[in-house]
Amino acid sequence: MTIASTPRTDQLLTLRNVVKHFDISGGLLDQLRFQNGRLTRRRTTVKAVNNVSFSITAGETFSVVGESGCGKSTLARTTIGIYPPNRGEILYRDQRIDNKNAQQMLPFRRKMQMIFQDPYASLNPRKTVMQTLEEPVVFHNPRISSADVRQRVATVMSQVGVDPKWAGRYPHEFSGGQRQRISIARALMVDPEFIVADEPVSALDVSIQAQILNLLMDAQQQRGLTYLFITHDLSVVEHISTRVAVMYLGTLCELSPAKPLFETPRHPYTQALLSAIPKLGRPASQHIRLRGEVPTPIHLPSGCVFHGRCIHANQRCREEIPMPKQVETGVIVACHGIEEGRI
Ligand code: ADP
């Protein structure tokens, strides 16, 4: 299945039919079951990401949205090489990176950095800010002088709005927002091109969220960064994204430039997701309430993974996986109902 982006040049990162499943069968004894008087062995697999394809253009903010558990973090971690994909290809500037060993990945590691949701968990509590920030620089440039490293730490700390005088302090001595600024500084220390930001503001107070988003946008402008931005918070996405991919049960159902997605959501799931954003003047009666619950990614539904919750679903939706189709320039939707003109 190809949900490729609009044809563009200068594609920084491409995913082709990426699959990431987790085997949670446990040990052999956990897998054995008595069924009809016979001992059988059963494996259990979480199908977190299924046949996902897209390309991210240099300089854009590509957001992936969807409810908790739909596979966003797994997709982010697979993209950056924390998890190896089970199938598919990941390319960085036309070079395959999914099949490289740790040594071969080193030059790519410098270019690709990640910012996590919880800065307290992602910063080492026993290291000062200086130690945290100098570590990646020294790792990637072993011959750099300590004066140069300190200078670089001071410059980046100023850029992210943390006073360089505090470089000797530990993470617990900072507020949540400042800690996230330090996490961003750590990512910027090695001069990356591509940053995966996994829910970077979800753990912060609303008043701080805008400051951190502005910092990320300023850094993007100043350094020409490309972002893969993961979030469940659609109100954040609307203002910062170039394009948005909507994910449901490990599958992309819609991929669109941000403006048309928010103005005219196409896929029934996107419509329901967007109707839940509180908006002045929109009565609660206009919220689309989906029937049923999100199925488990251990037993994916047949056909369209959304069919059990979709009021437009018919027999074809229950049987046949919908292929992504372009419905207008740059807007790609995987839905039989839209393809047939029923929706
Ligand atoms: P999201 O980021 O959208 O909340 P995740 O990618 O964290 O979703 O999770 C997708 C599915 O994969 C969930 O069912 C989750 O429980 C499962 N999952 C995520 N990481 C692991 C793992 N390391 N081992 C087993 N299952 C996992």
Short mmCIF file of C-alpha atoms and ligand atoms in Angstrom, two decimals:
data_model
loop_
_atom_site.label_atom_id
_atom_site.label_comp_id
_atom_site.label_asym_id
_atom_site.label_seq_id
_atom_site.Cartn_x
_atom_site.Cartn_y
_atom_site.Cartn_z
CA MET A 1 0.00 0.00 0.00
CA THR A 2 1.43 3.40 -0.88
CA ILE A 3 0.17 6.53 0.79
CA ALA A 4 2.96 8.53 -0.80
CA SER A 5 2.94 12.27 -0.44
CA THR A 6 2.37 14.62 -3.33
CA PRO A 7 5.26 14.40 -5.77
CA ARG A 8 7.90 16.76 -4.41
CA THR A 9 11.60 17.00 -4.79
CA ASP A 10 13.97 17.24 -1.83
CA GLN A 11 12.44 14.45 0.22
CA LEU A 12 14.38 14.04 3.42
CA LEU A 13 12.79 10.94 4.82
CA THR A 14 10.67 8.25 3.21
CA LEU A 15 8.79 5.32 4.72
CA ARG A 16 7.69 2.57 2.35
CA ASN A 17 5.17 0.01 3.60
CA VAL A 18 6.63 0.04 7.09
CA VAL A 19 5.32 -2.63 9.47
CA LYS A 20 6.15 -2.81 13.18
CA HIS A 21 4.66 -5.62 15.25
CA PHE A 22 5.54 -6.55 18.83
CA ASP A 23 5.62 -10.19 19.82
CA ILE A 24 4.18 -10.30 23.34
CA SER A 25 3.81 -14.10 23.48
CA GLY A 26 6.18 -14.40 26.45
CA GLY A 27 8.05 -17.65 27.14
CA LEU A 28 7.20 -21.06 25.73
CA LEU A 29 5.05 -21.98 28.76
CA ASP A 30 2.99 -18.77 28.30
CA GLN A 31 2.35 -19.74 24.69
CA LEU A 32 1.08 -23.26 25.29
CA ARG A 33 -2.71 -23.82 25.43
CA PHE A 34 -4.94 -26.87 25.75
CA GLN A 35 -7.52 -26.76 22.95
CA ASN A 36 -9.89 -29.60 22.06
CA GLY A 37 -7.75 -32.03 24.06
CA ARG A 38 -4.55 -31.00 22.22
CA LEU A 39 -1.60 -28.90 23.29
CA THR A 40 -1.14 -25.98 20.91
CA ARG A 41 1.32 -23.12 20.80
CA ARG A 42 -0.07 -19.64 20.22
CA ARG A 43 1.86 -16.46 19.56
CA THR A 44 0.40 -13.04 20.38
CA THR A 45 1.39 -10.04 18.29
CA VAL A 46 0.54 -6.36 18.75
CA LYS A 47 0.17 -4.96 15.24
CA ALA A 48 1.20 -1.42 16.16
CA VAL A 49 2.13 -0.08 12.68
CA ASN A 50 0.76 -1.60 9.48
CA ASN A 51 1.97 -0.77 5.98
CA VAL A 52 2.62 2.90 6.57
CA SER A 53 4.18 4.91 3.74
CA PHE A 54 4.87 8.63 3.39
CA SER A 55 7.64 11.06 2.50
CA ILE A 56 8.69 14.10 4.50
CA THR A 57 10.01 17.09 2.57
CA ALA A 58 13.03 19.01 3.86
CA GLY A 59 11.94 22.00 5.96
CA GLU A 60 8.36 20.91 6.63
CA THR A 61 6.57 20.02 9.86
CA PHE A 62 4.90 16.68 9.23
CA SER A 63 2.47 15.83 12.02
CA VAL A 64 1.03 12.43 12.87
CA VAL A 65 -2.19 12.55 14.88
CA GLY A 66 -4.57 9.98 16.30
CA GLU A 67 -5.91 8.68 19.59
CA SER A 68 -3.68 7.21 22.26
CA GLY A 69 -2.57 3.68 21.35
CA CYS A 70 -2.96 4.09 17.56
CA GLY A 71 0.78 3.57 16.99
CA LYS A 72 2.17 7.13 16.76
CA SER A 73 5.09 6.62 19.16
CA THR A 74 5.94 3.27 17.62
CA LEU A 75 5.98 4.91 14.20
CA ALA A 76 8.24 7.71 15.53
CA ARG A 77 10.65 5.28 17.15
CA THR A 78 10.75 3.03 14.11
CA THR A 79 11.40 6.01 11.84
CA ILE A 80 14.42 7.11 13.85
CA GLY A 81 15.81 3.59 14.25
CA ILE A 82 15.02 2.87 17.92
CA TYR A 83 12.88 -0.09 16.75
CA PRO A 84 13.79 -2.09 13.65
CA PRO A 85 10.77 -2.45 11.34
CA ASN A 86 9.48 -5.98 10.67
CA ARG A 87 8.94 -5.09 7.03
CA GLY A 88 9.28 -2.14 4.70
CA GLU A 89 11.98 0.40 4.00
CA ILE A 90 13.07 3.67 5.60
CA LEU A 91 15.19 6.02 3.51
CA TYR A 92 17.09 9.11 4.59
CA ARG A 93 17.94 11.25 1.60
CA ASP A 94 17.53 8.21 -0.69
CA GLN A 95 19.73 5.94 1.45
CA ARG A 96 18.20 2.93 3.20
CA ILE A 97 18.71 3.23 6.96
CA ASP A 98 16.49 0.41 8.21
CA ASN A 99 19.10 -2.23 7.41
CA LYS A 100 22.20 -0.50 8.81
CA ASN A 101 24.17 -1.64 11.85
CA ALA A 102 25.05 0.70 14.75
CA GLN A 103 28.38 1.73 13.19
CA GLN A 104 26.83 2.44 9.79
CA MET A 105 24.04 4.43 11.46
CA LEU A 106 26.41 6.85 13.25
CA PRO A 107 26.44 9.59 10.56
CA PHE A 108 22.63 9.41 10.39
CA ARG A 109 22.27 9.49 14.19
CA ARG A 110 23.84 12.94 14.26
CA LYS A 111 21.42 14.23 11.65
CA MET A 112 18.33 12.68 13.27
CA GLN A 113 17.46 13.59 16.84
CA MET A 114 14.45 12.93 19.06
CA ILE A 115 12.62 14.95 21.70
CA PHE A 116 10.48 12.95 24.11
CA GLN A 117 7.25 13.75 25.93
CA ASP A 118 8.60 13.66 29.46
CA PRO A 119 11.80 15.71 29.80
CA TYR A 120 12.28 14.53 33.38
CA ALA A 121 12.41 10.89 32.30
CA SER A 122 14.58 11.59 29.25
CA LEU A 123 17.23 13.64 31.11
CA ASN A 124 19.71 11.81 33.33
CA PRO A 125 19.00 13.05 36.89
CA ARG A 126 22.64 12.47 37.90
CA LYS A 127 24.11 14.66 35.16
CA THR A 128 24.34 18.43 35.17
CA VAL A 129 23.02 20.34 32.18
CA MET A 130 26.61 20.87 31.03
CA GLN A 131 27.34 17.12 31.16
CA THR A 132 24.07 16.30 29.37
CA LEU A 133 24.68 18.81 26.60
CA GLU A 134 28.38 18.18 26.02
CA GLU A 135 28.00 14.40 25.82
CA PRO A 136 26.53 14.14 22.29
CA VAL A 137 28.97 16.73 20.93
CA VAL A 138 32.02 14.91 22.28
CA PHE A 139 30.59 11.57 21.10
CA HIS A 140 30.25 12.79 17.52
CA ASN A 141 33.42 15.01 17.54
CA PRO A 142 35.93 13.25 19.83
CA ARG A 143 38.71 15.72 18.98
CA ILE A 144 36.81 18.87 19.87
CA SER A 145 38.50 21.01 22.57
CA SER A 146 36.71 21.42 25.92
CA ALA A 147 36.70 25.21 25.46
CA ASP A 148 34.83 24.78 22.16
CA VAL A 149 32.33 22.38 23.72
CA ARG A 150 31.62 24.79 26.58
CA GLN A 151 31.19 27.62 24.14
CA ARG A 152 28.74 25.55 22.11
CA VAL A 153 26.79 24.58 25.24
CA ALA A 154 26.52 28.26 26.26
CA THR A 155 25.37 29.29 22.76
CA VAL A 156 22.68 26.62 22.50
CA MET A 157 21.48 27.20 26.08
CA SER A 158 20.98 30.89 25.24
CA GLN A 159 19.17 29.95 22.03
CA VAL A 160 16.65 27.80 23.91
CA GLY A 161 16.13 30.43 26.62
CA VAL A 162 18.00 28.82 29.53
CA ASP A 163 20.63 30.99 31.21
CA PRO A 164 24.09 29.44 30.56
CA LYS A 165 24.97 30.31 34.19
CA TRP A 166 22.76 27.36 35.17
CA ALA A 167 24.84 24.80 33.28
CA GLY A 168 26.10 23.34 36.56
CA ARG A 169 22.57 22.56 37.80
CA TYR A 170 20.73 19.22 37.74
CA PRO A 171 17.37 18.49 36.01
CA HIS A 172 15.38 18.52 39.28
CA GLU A 173 16.41 22.15 39.84
CA PHE A 174 14.40 23.26 36.76
CA SER A 175 10.69 23.61 36.01
CA GLY A 176 8.99 21.28 33.49
CA GLY A 177 9.15 23.89 30.73
CA GLN A 178 12.84 24.59 31.36
CA ARG A 179 13.59 20.88 31.36
CA GLN A 180 11.93 20.56 27.96
CA ARG A 181 14.06 23.49 26.75
CA ILE A 182 17.14 21.56 27.91
CA SER A 183 15.91 18.44 26.04
CA ILE A 184 15.53 20.56 22.92
CA ALA A 185 19.03 21.98 23.51
CA ARG A 186 20.40 18.44 23.72
CA ALA A 187 18.83 17.61 20.36
CA LEU A 188 20.23 20.82 18.81
CA MET A 189 23.77 20.34 20.16
CA VAL A 190 24.83 18.13 17.23
CA ASP A 191 23.33 20.39 14.55
CA PRO A 192 20.67 17.94 13.32
CA GLU A 193 18.62 18.22 10.12
CA PHE A 194 15.63 16.15 11.21
CA ILE A 195 13.91 16.06 14.60
CA VAL A 196 11.25 13.62 15.75
CA ALA A 197 9.23 15.32 18.48
CA ASP A 198 7.04 12.78 20.28
CA GLU A 199 4.28 14.66 22.18
CA PRO A 200 6.84 17.34 23.16
CA VAL A 201 4.32 19.60 24.93
CA SER A 202 1.74 17.11 26.23
CA ALA A 203 3.29 16.90 29.71
CA LEU A 204 3.48 20.68 30.13
CA ASP A 205 1.09 23.29 31.53
CA VAL A 206 -1.04 24.90 28.82
CA SER A 207 0.62 28.27 29.51
CA ILE A 208 4.06 26.78 28.83
CA GLN A 209 3.02 24.75 25.76
CA ALA A 210 2.86 27.80 23.47
CA GLN A 211 6.34 28.93 24.56
CA ILE A 212 7.87 25.55 23.76
CA LEU A 213 6.04 25.36 20.41
CA ASN A 214 7.32 28.84 19.54
CA LEU A 215 10.83 27.76 20.48
CA LEU A 216 10.56 24.73 18.19
CA MET A 217 9.23 26.89 15.33
CA ASP A 218 11.99 29.51 15.82
CA ALA A 219 14.65 26.79 15.83
CA GLN A 220 13.14 25.41 12.63
CA GLN A 221 13.35 28.79 10.90
CA GLN A 222 16.85 29.57 12.10
CA ARG A 223 18.32 26.15 11.36
CA GLY A 224 16.18 24.91 8.48
CA LEU A 225 15.02 21.90 10.51
CA THR A 226 12.52 19.29 9.39
CA TYR A 227 10.11 17.93 12.02
CA LEU A 228 8.14 14.73 12.42
CA PHE A 229 5.70 15.90 15.07
CA ILE A 230 3.68 13.32 17.00
CA THR A 231 0.67 14.39 19.02
CA HIS A 232 -2.85 13.45 20.08
CA ASP A 233 -3.63 17.17 20.54
CA LEU A 234 -5.18 18.48 17.34
CA SER A 235 -5.37 22.08 18.52
CA VAL A 236 -1.55 22.09 18.60
CA VAL A 237 -1.25 20.59 15.14
CA GLU A 238 -3.36 23.10 13.24
CA HIS A 239 -0.97 25.99 13.81
CA ILE A 240 2.39 24.36 13.37
CA SER A 241 1.98 21.71 10.67
CA THR A 242 2.72 21.81 6.98
CA ARG A 243 1.01 18.44 6.48
CA VAL A 244 -0.89 16.10 8.76
CA ALA A 245 -1.23 12.31 8.67
CA VAL A 246 -4.18 10.83 10.57
CA MET A 247 -3.56 7.41 12.07
CA TYR A 248 -6.07 4.83 13.29
CA LEU A 249 -5.11 1.37 14.60
CA GLY A 250 -1.63 1.49 13.08
CA THR A 251 -2.86 2.59 9.65
CA LEU A 252 -2.84 5.98 7.92
CA CYS A 253 -6.36 6.92 6.88
CA GLU A 254 -5.78 10.47 5.63
CA LEU A 255 -2.78 12.56 4.63
CA SER A 256 -3.28 16.21 3.77
CA PRO A 257 -1.83 19.70 3.95
CA ALA A 258 -2.95 21.14 7.30
CA LYS A 259 -5.36 23.81 6.01
CA PRO A 260 -7.63 21.58 3.89
CA LEU A 261 -7.57 18.90 6.58
CA PHE A 262 -8.97 21.27 9.19
CA GLU A 263 -11.35 22.99 6.74
CA THR A 264 -12.68 19.89 5.00
CA PRO A 265 -11.77 16.65 6.76
CA ARG A 266 -12.56 13.78 4.34
CA HIS A 267 -12.16 10.45 6.13
CA PRO A 268 -15.02 9.66 8.56
CA TYR A 269 -12.44 9.08 11.31
CA THR A 270 -10.78 12.45 10.68
CA GLN A 271 -14.21 14.09 10.74
CA ALA A 272 -14.98 12.54 14.14
CA LEU A 273 -11.55 13.42 15.52
CA LEU A 274 -11.80 17.06 14.44
CA SER A 275 -15.39 17.44 15.65
CA ALA A 276 -14.11 16.73 19.18
CA ILE A 277 -11.92 19.87 19.25
CA PRO A 278 -13.69 22.43 21.43
CA LYS A 279 -14.45 25.51 19.30
CA LEU A 280 -16.27 28.73 20.10
CA GLY A 281 -19.68 28.70 18.48
CA ARG A 282 -19.74 24.93 17.84
CA PRO A 283 -22.48 23.28 19.89
CA ALA A 284 -21.67 19.98 21.60
CA SER A 285 -24.46 18.42 19.49
CA GLN A 286 -22.16 18.68 16.46
CA HIS A 287 -19.60 16.33 18.03
CA ILE A 288 -19.56 13.09 16.08
CA ARG A 289 -19.82 10.25 18.57
CA LEU A 290 -18.23 7.09 17.24
CA ARG A 291 -19.97 3.85 18.06
CA GLY A 292 -18.11 1.12 19.92
CA GLU A 293 -14.55 1.03 21.17
CA VAL A 294 -11.19 1.05 19.40
CA PRO A 295 -10.47 -2.65 18.65
CA THR A 296 -7.29 -4.18 20.04
CA PRO A 297 -4.25 -4.10 17.76
CA ILE A 298 -3.76 -7.79 18.60
CA HIS A 299 -6.82 -8.73 16.52
CA LEU A 300 -7.13 -6.19 13.72
CA PRO A 301 -10.54 -6.01 12.02
CA SER A 302 -10.75 -7.34 8.47
CA GLY A 303 -11.08 -4.90 5.56
CA CYS A 304 -10.99 -1.26 6.63
CA VAL A 305 -9.74 -1.19 10.26
CA PHE A 306 -12.26 1.58 10.97
CA HIS A 307 -15.33 -0.24 9.60
CA GLY A 308 -16.74 -1.33 12.98
CA ARG A 309 -17.09 2.29 14.09
CA CYS A 310 -18.05 3.89 10.79
CA ILE A 311 -21.71 4.70 10.05
CA HIS A 312 -20.98 4.51 6.29
CA ALA A 313 -19.46 1.01 6.36
CA ASN A 314 -20.83 -1.60 3.95
CA GLN A 315 -19.88 -5.16 3.00
CA ARG A 316 -16.91 -4.04 0.90
CA CYS A 317 -15.53 -2.04 3.88
CA ARG A 318 -15.76 -5.18 6.03
CA GLU A 319 -13.86 -7.31 3.52
CA GLU A 320 -11.44 -5.24 1.49
CA ILE A 321 -8.59 -3.06 2.77
CA PRO A 322 -9.03 0.42 1.21
CA MET A 323 -6.09 1.72 -0.81
CA PRO A 324 -5.00 5.35 -0.39
CA LYS A 325 -6.25 7.52 -3.25
CA GLN A 326 -5.59 11.15 -4.06
CA VAL A 327 -8.89 13.08 -3.87
CA GLU A 328 -7.43 16.52 -4.58
CA THR A 329 -3.92 17.89 -4.91
CA GLY A 330 -1.92 16.58 -1.97
CA VAL A 331 -4.97 15.12 -0.16
CA ILE A 332 -4.85 11.35 0.09
CA VAL A 333 -7.58 9.28 1.72
CA ALA A 334 -7.98 5.52 2.22
CA CYS A 335 -11.77 5.00 2.24
CA HIS A 336 -14.07 2.94 0.00
CA GLY A 337 -17.01 5.26 0.73
CA ILE A 338 -15.13 8.32 -0.52
CA GLU A 339 -13.77 6.46 -3.54
CA GLU A 340 -17.31 5.35 -4.47
CA GLY A 341 -18.76 8.82 -3.85
CA ARG A 342 -21.02 7.59 -1.02
CA ILE A 343 -19.42 9.98 1.52
P1 ADP B 1 0.47 5.95 20.66
O1 ADP B 1 1.81 6.59 20.61
O2 ADP B 1 -0.41 6.33 19.50
O3 ADP B 1 -0.22 6.13 21.97
P2 ADP B 1 1.95 3.46 20.75
O4 ADP B 1 2.81 3.46 19.55
O5 ADP B 1 2.57 3.83 22.05
O6 ADP B 1 0.66 4.36 20.49
O7 ADP B 1 1.30 2.01 20.91
C1 ADP B 1 0.64 1.32 19.85
C2 ADP B 1 0.32 -0.08 20.33
O8 ADP B 1 1.54 -0.80 20.47
C3 ADP B 1 -0.35 -0.10 21.70
O9 ADP B 1 -1.29 -1.15 21.71
C4 ADP B 1 0.79 -0.40 22.66
O10 ADP B 1 0.34 -1.07 23.80
C5 ADP B 1 1.68 -1.28 21.79
N1 ADP B 1 3.12 -1.16 22.13
C6 ADP B 1 3.87 -0.04 22.08
N2 ADP B 1 5.14 -0.30 22.43
C7 ADP B 1 5.18 -1.63 22.72
C8 ADP B 1 6.23 -2.53 23.15
N3 ADP B 1 7.48 -2.11 23.32
N4 ADP B 1 5.89 -3.83 23.35
C9 ADP B 1 4.62 -4.27 23.14
N5 ADP B 1 3.60 -3.49 22.73
C10 ADP B 1 3.88 -2.18 22.52
#
